[in-house]
Amino acid sequence: MEKTKGMINWFYDFLKWDKWHLLAFVGAFLMIFCTKQIVADEAYFYDYLTPQSRAEILKKAQTFSVSTWTWGYTFKVVCNGKWIDTKFDTSYSSKPHVIAKWSSVRDEDKATVIKTINSMC
């Protein structure tokens, strides 16, 4: 009973916080528990390929256009596949393979680009 009363008192005191403390608490809760961190390893990016490897992967690539608020990007993407020696086999399930310079994508657009490419695949 005392434990329940203590929890009720804590919750009542919590509700008496001013709006800025409440906003900070709710914001921290949402950031920690409700966001998915998107990292660059959710796709394979190839800056430089040998001409033979590039020709091999371009045989199976699709062109994806990704738009952000102010920028647009176009990528050659193969949604599934795996390198077996110098051949690219699309019968394997994997992360998307993107032929692009990852450094050419603005830092603030990288999460959107990866999320869009993964949703298109």
mmCIF file of N, CA and C in Angstrom, residues 7-104:
data_model
loop_
_atom_site.group_PDB
_atom_site.id
_atom_site.type_symbol
_atom_site.label_atom_id
_atom_site.label_comp_id
_atom_site.label_asym_id
_atom_site.label_seq_id
_atom_site.Cartn_x
_atom_site.Cartn_y
_atom_site.Cartn_z
ATOM 1 N N MET A 7 4.100 5.867 -5.314
ATOM 2 C CA MET A 7 4.060 6.026 -6.771
ATOM 3 C C MET A 7 3.027 7.073 -7.172
ATOM 4 N N ILE A 8 1.895 7.087 -6.497
ATOM 5 C CA ILE A 8 0.855 8.085 -6.794
ATOM 6 C C ILE A 8 1.366 9.477 -6.465
ATOM 7 N N ASN A 9 2.057 9.621 -5.333
ATOM 8 C CA ASN A 9 2.618 10.929 -4.974
ATOM 9 C C ASN A 9 3.660 11.379 -5.993
ATOM 10 N N TRP A 10 4.508 10.440 -6.434
ATOM 11 C CA TRP A 10 5.515 10.793 -7.442
ATOM 12 C C TRP A 10 4.839 11.262 -8.726
ATOM 13 N N PHE A 11 3.802 10.538 -9.168
ATOM 14 C CA PHE A 11 3.109 10.912 -10.399
ATOM 15 C C PHE A 11 2.423 12.271 -10.240
ATOM 16 N N TYR A 12 1.834 12.530 -9.079
ATOM 17 C CA TYR A 12 1.197 13.822 -8.830
ATOM 18 C C TYR A 12 2.238 14.945 -8.870
ATOM 19 N N ASP A 13 3.392 14.724 -8.254
ATOM 20 C CA ASP A 13 4.459 15.730 -8.298
ATOM 21 C C ASP A 13 4.962 15.928 -9.721
ATOM 22 N N PHE A 14 5.021 14.841 -10.469
ATOM 23 C CA PHE A 14 5.446 14.927 -11.869
ATOM 24 C C PHE A 14 4.488 15.813 -12.671
ATOM 25 N N LEU A 15 3.195 15.675 -12.429
ATOM 26 C CA LEU A 15 2.211 16.471 -13.165
ATOM 27 C C LEU A 15 2.281 17.955 -12.810
ATOM 28 N N LYS A 16 2.854 18.278 -11.663
ATOM 29 C CA LYS A 16 2.961 19.673 -11.259
ATOM 30 C C LYS A 16 4.154 20.388 -11.892
ATOM 31 N N TRP A 17 4.997 19.668 -12.646
ATOM 32 C CA TRP A 17 6.140 20.304 -13.297
ATOM 33 C C TRP A 17 5.666 21.407 -14.223
ATOM 34 N N ASP A 18 6.534 22.373 -14.456
ATOM 35 C CA ASP A 18 6.161 23.393 -15.434
ATOM 36 C C ASP A 18 6.244 22.801 -16.840
ATOM 37 N N LYS A 19 5.717 23.511 -17.806
ATOM 38 C CA LYS A 19 5.585 22.952 -19.158
ATOM 39 C C LYS A 19 6.933 22.641 -19.802
ATOM 40 N N TRP A 20 7.997 23.372 -19.457
ATOM 41 C CA TRP A 20 9.289 23.128 -20.104
ATOM 42 C C TRP A 20 9.929 21.831 -19.633
ATOM 43 N N HIS A 21 9.793 21.535 -18.343
ATOM 44 C CA HIS A 21 10.304 20.260 -17.847
ATOM 45 C C HIS A 21 9.521 19.097 -18.456
ATOM 46 N N LEU A 22 8.221 19.255 -18.545
ATOM 47 C CA LEU A 22 7.387 18.209 -19.128
ATOM 48 C C LEU A 22 7.731 18.010 -20.605
ATOM 49 N N LEU A 23 7.907 19.112 -21.328
ATOM 50 C CA LEU A 23 8.258 19.025 -22.743
ATOM 51 C C LEU A 23 9.617 18.340 -22.931
ATOM 52 N N ALA A 24 10.583 18.681 -22.088
ATOM 53 C CA ALA A 24 11.901 18.053 -22.183
ATOM 54 C C ALA A 24 11.816 16.557 -21.882
ATOM 55 N N PHE A 25 11.044 16.188 -20.878
ATOM 56 C CA PHE A 25 10.898 14.778 -20.526
ATOM 57 C C PHE A 25 10.224 13.998 -21.653
ATOM 58 N N VAL A 26 9.138 14.527 -22.189
ATOM 59 C CA VAL A 26 8.425 13.850 -23.277
ATOM 60 C C VAL A 26 9.309 13.777 -24.520
ATOM 61 N N GLY A 27 10.025 14.858 -24.832
ATOM 62 C CA GLY A 27 10.924 14.856 -25.986
ATOM 63 C C GLY A 27 12.029 13.830 -25.851
ATOM 64 N N ALA A 28 12.624 13.744 -24.674
ATOM 65 C CA ALA A 28 13.679 12.750 -24.448
ATOM 66 C C ALA A 28 13.116 11.336 -24.566
ATOM 67 N N PHE A 29 11.938 11.122 -24.028
ATOM 68 C CA PHE A 29 11.302 9.810 -24.133
ATOM 69 C C PHE A 29 11.078 9.431 -25.594
ATOM 70 N N LEU A 30 10.549 10.356 -26.385
ATOM 71 C CA LEU A 30 10.300 10.072 -27.799
ATOM 72 C C LEU A 30 11.594 9.821 -28.564
ATOM 73 N N MET A 31 12.617 10.619 -28.296
ATOM 74 C CA MET A 31 13.884 10.437 -29.006
ATOM 75 C C MET A 31 14.533 9.099 -28.671
ATOM 76 N N ILE A 32 14.430 8.678 -27.443
ATOM 77 C CA ILE A 32 15.085 7.438 -27.035
ATOM 78 C C ILE A 32 14.317 6.211 -27.511
ATOM 79 N N PHE A 33 13.012 6.222 -27.361
ATOM 80 C CA PHE A 33 12.249 5.002 -27.589
ATOM 81 C C PHE A 33 11.486 4.947 -28.906
ATOM 82 N N CYS A 34 11.277 6.064 -29.567
ATOM 83 C CA CYS A 34 10.403 6.052 -30.743
ATOM 84 C C CYS A 34 11.105 6.382 -32.052
ATOM 85 N N THR A 35 12.398 6.458 -32.073
ATOM 86 C CA THR A 35 13.092 6.735 -33.324
ATOM 87 C C THR A 35 13.966 5.555 -33.698
ATOM 88 N N LYS A 36 14.076 5.342 -34.985
ATOM 89 C CA LYS A 36 14.959 4.290 -35.486
ATOM 90 C C LYS A 36 16.192 4.987 -36.029
ATOM 91 N N GLN A 37 17.329 4.646 -35.506
ATOM 92 C CA GLN A 37 18.559 5.231 -35.993
ATOM 93 C C GLN A 37 18.908 4.597 -37.330
ATOM 94 N N ILE A 38 19.133 5.425 -38.326
ATOM 95 C CA ILE A 38 19.481 4.940 -39.653
ATOM 96 C C ILE A 38 20.972 5.146 -39.842
ATOM 97 N N VAL A 39 21.649 4.095 -40.188
ATOM 98 C CA VAL A 39 23.093 4.171 -40.361
ATOM 99 C C VAL A 39 23.465 3.776 -41.773
ATOM 100 N N ALA A 40 24.660 4.132 -42.156
ATOM 101 C CA ALA A 40 25.088 3.930 -43.538
ATOM 102 C C ALA A 40 25.292 2.472 -43.899
ATOM 103 N N ASP A 41 25.324 1.565 -42.941
ATOM 104 C CA ASP A 41 25.543 0.169 -43.307
ATOM 105 C C ASP A 41 24.254 -0.545 -43.701
ATOM 106 N N GLU A 42 23.171 0.195 -43.917
ATOM 107 C CA GLU A 42 21.937 -0.411 -44.397
ATOM 108 C C GLU A 42 21.921 -0.506 -45.916
ATOM 109 N N ALA A 43 22.997 -0.138 -46.549
ATOM 110 C CA ALA A 43 23.154 -0.276 -48.001
ATOM 111 C C ALA A 43 24.645 -0.338 -48.300
ATOM 112 N N TYR A 44 24.981 -1.008 -49.376
ATOM 113 C CA TYR A 44 26.375 -1.056 -49.821
ATOM 114 C C TYR A 44 26.577 0.045 -50.861
ATOM 115 N N PHE A 45 27.529 0.929 -50.632
ATOM 116 C CA PHE A 45 27.827 1.995 -51.586
ATOM 117 C C PHE A 45 29.174 1.722 -52.235
ATOM 118 N N TYR A 46 29.209 1.840 -53.557
ATOM 119 C CA TYR A 46 30.435 1.615 -54.314
ATOM 120 C C TYR A 46 30.843 2.913 -54.993
ATOM 121 N N ASP A 47 31.940 3.496 -54.548
ATOM 122 C CA ASP A 47 32.469 4.705 -55.186
ATOM 123 C C ASP A 47 33.232 4.349 -56.451
ATOM 124 N N TYR A 48 34.122 3.414 -56.318
ATOM 125 C CA TYR A 48 35.007 3.064 -57.430
ATOM 126 C C TYR A 48 34.954 1.558 -57.658
ATOM 127 N N LEU A 49 34.618 1.181 -58.864
ATOM 128 C CA LEU A 49 34.634 -0.221 -59.264
ATOM 129 C C LEU A 49 35.517 -0.356 -60.492
ATOM 130 N N THR A 50 36.072 -1.523 -60.671
ATOM 131 C CA THR A 50 36.819 -1.761 -61.910
ATOM 132 C C THR A 50 35.824 -1.734 -63.068
ATOM 133 N N PRO A 51 36.270 -1.410 -64.266
ATOM 134 C CA PRO A 51 35.340 -1.370 -65.408
ATOM 135 C C PRO A 51 34.574 -2.680 -65.594
ATOM 136 N N GLN A 52 35.238 -3.798 -65.363
ATOM 137 C CA GLN A 52 34.576 -5.093 -65.512
ATOM 138 C C GLN A 52 33.479 -5.271 -64.449
ATOM 139 N N SER A 53 33.776 -4.937 -63.202
ATOM 140 C CA SER A 53 32.792 -5.066 -62.123
ATOM 141 C C SER A 53 31.640 -4.093 -62.321
ATOM 142 N N ARG A 54 31.969 -2.889 -62.751
ATOM 143 C CA ARG A 54 30.931 -1.882 -62.993
ATOM 144 C C ARG A 54 29.973 -2.348 -64.086
ATOM 145 N N ALA A 55 30.507 -2.885 -65.170
ATOM 146 C CA ALA A 55 29.660 -3.383 -66.259
ATOM 147 C C ALA A 55 28.790 -4.539 -65.774
ATOM 148 N N GLU A 56 29.364 -5.388 -64.938
ATOM 149 C CA GLU A 56 28.625 -6.547 -64.416
ATOM 150 C C GLU A 56 27.431 -6.118 -63.570
ATOM 151 N N ILE A 57 27.641 -5.152 -62.689
ATOM 152 C CA ILE A 57 26.547 -4.739 -61.799
ATOM 153 C C ILE A 57 25.532 -3.852 -62.531
ATOM 154 N N LEU A 58 25.988 -3.086 -63.526
ATOM 155 C CA LEU A 58 25.064 -2.223 -64.263
ATOM 156 C C LEU A 58 24.094 -3.015 -65.132
ATOM 157 N N LYS A 59 24.428 -4.257 -65.455
ATOM 158 C CA LYS A 59 23.507 -5.100 -66.229
ATOM 159 C C LYS A 59 22.192 -5.305 -65.487
ATOM 160 N N LYS A 60 22.271 -5.331 -64.168
ATOM 161 C CA LYS A 60 21.101 -5.654 -63.357
ATOM 162 C C LYS A 60 20.570 -4.457 -62.570
ATOM 163 N N ALA A 61 21.185 -3.304 -62.733
ATOM 164 C CA ALA A 61 20.838 -2.142 -61.907
ATOM 165 C C ALA A 61 19.585 -1.433 -62.414
ATOM 166 N N GLN A 62 18.890 -0.833 -61.463
ATOM 167 C CA GLN A 62 17.746 0.025 -61.752
ATOM 168 C C GLN A 62 18.138 1.448 -61.381
ATOM 169 N N THR A 63 17.481 2.417 -61.988
ATOM 170 C CA THR A 63 17.741 3.813 -61.655
ATOM 171 C C THR A 63 16.695 4.280 -60.653
ATOM 172 N N PHE A 64 17.158 4.758 -59.512
ATOM 173 C CA PHE A 64 16.273 5.299 -58.484
ATOM 174 C C PHE A 64 16.540 6.791 -58.355
ATOM 175 N N SER A 65 15.472 7.564 -58.275
ATOM 176 C CA SER A 65 15.588 9.000 -58.011
ATOM 177 C C SER A 65 15.074 9.261 -56.606
ATOM 178 N N VAL A 66 15.880 9.945 -55.832
ATOM 179 C CA VAL A 66 15.530 10.259 -54.450
ATOM 180 C C VAL A 66 15.517 11.771 -54.312
ATOM 181 N N SER A 67 14.415 12.300 -53.784
ATOM 182 C CA SER A 67 14.302 13.747 -53.608
ATOM 183 C C SER A 67 14.186 14.086 -52.131
ATOM 184 N N THR A 68 14.900 15.117 -51.740
ATOM 185 C CA THR A 68 14.730 15.682 -50.404
ATOM 186 C C THR A 68 14.070 17.040 -50.609
ATOM 187 N N TRP A 69 13.996 17.832 -49.575
ATOM 188 C CA TRP A 69 13.311 19.121 -49.714
ATOM 189 C C TRP A 69 13.974 20.013 -50.755
ATOM 190 N N THR A 70 15.285 20.026 -50.798
ATOM 191 C CA THR A 70 15.968 20.963 -51.695
ATOM 192 C C THR A 70 16.868 20.301 -52.717
ATOM 193 N N TRP A 71 17.158 19.023 -52.566
ATOM 194 C CA TRP A 71 18.095 18.345 -53.452
ATOM 195 C C TRP A 71 17.464 17.103 -54.042
ATOM 196 N N GLY A 72 17.975 16.694 -55.188
ATOM 197 C CA GLY A 72 17.556 15.448 -55.810
ATOM 198 C C GLY A 72 18.780 14.622 -56.154
ATOM 199 N N TYR A 73 18.679 13.336 -55.994
ATOM 200 C CA TYR A 73 19.790 12.429 -56.270
ATOM 201 C C TYR A 73 19.291 11.302 -57.163
ATOM 202 N N THR A 74 20.154 10.828 -58.042
ATOM 203 C CA THR A 74 19.847 9.685 -58.891
ATOM 204 C C THR A 74 20.924 8.632 -58.678
ATOM 205 N N PHE A 75 20.487 7.412 -58.444
ATOM 206 C CA PHE A 75 21.409 6.322 -58.156
ATOM 207 C C PHE A 75 21.094 5.121 -59.029
ATOM 208 N N LYS A 76 22.110 4.347 -59.318
ATOM 209 C CA LYS A 76 21.948 3.026 -59.920
ATOM 210 C C LYS A 76 21.968 2.038 -58.761
ATOM 211 N N VAL A 77 20.902 1.236 -58.643
ATOM 212 C CA VAL A 77 20.737 0.374 -57.474
ATOM 213 C C VAL A 77 20.387 -1.045 -57.914
ATOM 214 N N VAL A 78 20.995 -2.007 -57.255
ATOM 215 C CA VAL A 78 20.603 -3.410 -57.371
ATOM 216 C C VAL A 78 20.101 -3.814 -55.988
ATOM 217 N N CYS A 79 18.830 -4.202 -55.916
ATOM 218 C CA CYS A 79 18.220 -4.438 -54.605
ATOM 219 C C CYS A 79 18.735 -5.685 -53.896
ATOM 220 N N ASN A 80 19.002 -6.745 -54.614
ATOM 221 C CA ASN A 80 19.486 -7.988 -54.007
ATOM 222 C C ASN A 80 20.724 -8.447 -54.742
ATOM 223 N N GLY A 81 21.540 -9.194 -54.056
ATOM 224 C CA GLY A 81 22.675 -9.768 -54.755
ATOM 225 C C GLY A 81 23.897 -9.921 -53.892
ATOM 226 N N LYS A 82 24.873 -10.588 -54.496
ATOM 227 C CA LYS A 82 26.115 -10.867 -53.788
ATOM 228 C C LYS A 82 27.215 -11.054 -54.824
ATOM 229 N N TRP A 83 28.396 -10.555 -54.497
ATOM 230 C CA TRP A 83 29.548 -10.752 -55.373
ATOM 231 C C TRP A 83 30.099 -12.157 -55.180
ATOM 232 N N ILE A 84 30.237 -12.878 -56.269
ATOM 233 C CA ILE A 84 30.906 -14.179 -56.265
ATOM 234 C C ILE A 84 32.042 -14.056 -57.265
ATOM 235 N N ASP A 85 33.234 -13.890 -56.745
ATOM 236 C CA ASP A 85 34.421 -13.560 -57.542
ATOM 237 C C ASP A 85 34.146 -12.259 -58.296
ATOM 238 N N THR A 86 34.134 -12.285 -59.616
ATOM 239 C CA THR A 86 33.879 -11.062 -60.384
ATOM 240 C C THR A 86 32.460 -11.011 -60.922
ATOM 241 N N LYS A 87 31.646 -11.989 -60.601
ATOM 242 C CA LYS A 87 30.253 -12.028 -61.061
ATOM 243 C C LYS A 87 29.331 -11.568 -59.942
ATOM 244 N N PHE A 88 28.259 -10.904 -60.342
ATOM 245 C CA PHE A 88 27.274 -10.432 -59.377
ATOM 246 C C PHE A 88 26.020 -11.283 -59.530
ATOM 247 N N ASP A 89 25.691 -12.042 -58.497
ATOM 248 C CA ASP A 89 24.557 -12.966 -58.532
ATOM 249 C C ASP A 89 23.388 -12.357 -57.764
ATOM 250 N N THR A 90 22.261 -12.135 -58.447
ATOM 251 C CA THR A 90 21.107 -11.486 -57.818
ATOM 252 C C THR A 90 20.156 -12.468 -57.140
ATOM 253 N N SER A 91 20.503 -13.721 -57.066
ATOM 254 C CA SER A 91 19.610 -14.693 -56.428
ATOM 255 C C SER A 91 19.714 -14.666 -54.900
ATOM 256 N N TYR A 92 20.651 -13.918 -54.358
ATOM 257 C CA TYR A 92 20.834 -13.830 -52.909
ATOM 258 C C TYR A 92 20.100 -12.611 -52.362
ATOM 259 N N SER A 93 19.518 -12.758 -51.190
ATOM 260 C CA SER A 93 18.868 -11.638 -50.519
ATOM 261 C C SER A 93 19.927 -10.836 -49.762
ATOM 262 N N SER A 94 19.880 -9.527 -49.901
ATOM 263 C CA SER A 94 20.869 -8.693 -49.213
ATOM 264 C C SER A 94 20.384 -7.256 -49.139
ATOM 265 N N LYS A 95 21.235 -6.430 -48.562
ATOM 266 C CA LYS A 95 20.981 -4.995 -48.552
ATOM 267 C C LYS A 95 21.166 -4.463 -49.969
ATOM 268 N N PRO A 96 20.599 -3.297 -50.272
ATOM 269 C CA PRO A 96 20.778 -2.730 -51.612
ATOM 270 C C PRO A 96 22.244 -2.405 -51.915
ATOM 271 N N HIS A 97 22.622 -2.587 -53.161
ATOM 272 C CA HIS A 97 23.947 -2.225 -53.656
ATOM 273 C C HIS A 97 23.770 -0.962 -54.496
ATOM 274 N N VAL A 98 24.440 0.114 -54.107
ATOM 275 C CA VAL A 98 24.266 1.414 -54.749
ATOM 276 C C VAL A 98 25.579 1.830 -55.390
ATOM 277 N N ILE A 99 25.501 2.193 -56.671
ATOM 278 C CA ILE A 99 26.692 2.703 -57.350
ATOM 279 C C ILE A 99 26.630 4.222 -57.246
ATOM 280 N N ALA A 100 27.391 4.762 -56.324
ATOM 281 C CA ALA A 100 27.381 6.208 -56.096
ATOM 282 C C ALA A 100 28.519 6.570 -55.162
ATOM 283 N N LYS A 101 28.877 7.831 -55.196
ATOM 284 C CA LYS A 101 29.825 8.356 -54.214
ATOM 285 C C LYS A 101 29.028 8.769 -52.987
ATOM 286 N N TRP A 102 29.222 8.063 -51.908
ATOM 287 C CA TRP A 102 28.497 8.379 -50.680
ATOM 288 C C TRP A 102 28.863 9.772 -50.186
ATOM 289 N N SER A 103 30.071 10.197 -50.456
ATOM 290 C CA SER A 103 30.505 11.521 -50.010
ATOM 291 C C SER A 103 29.812 12.640 -50.780
ATOM 292 N N SER A 104 29.195 12.332 -51.925
ATOM 293 C CA SER A 104 28.508 13.375 -52.688
ATOM 294 C C SER A 104 27.115 13.674 -52.139
#
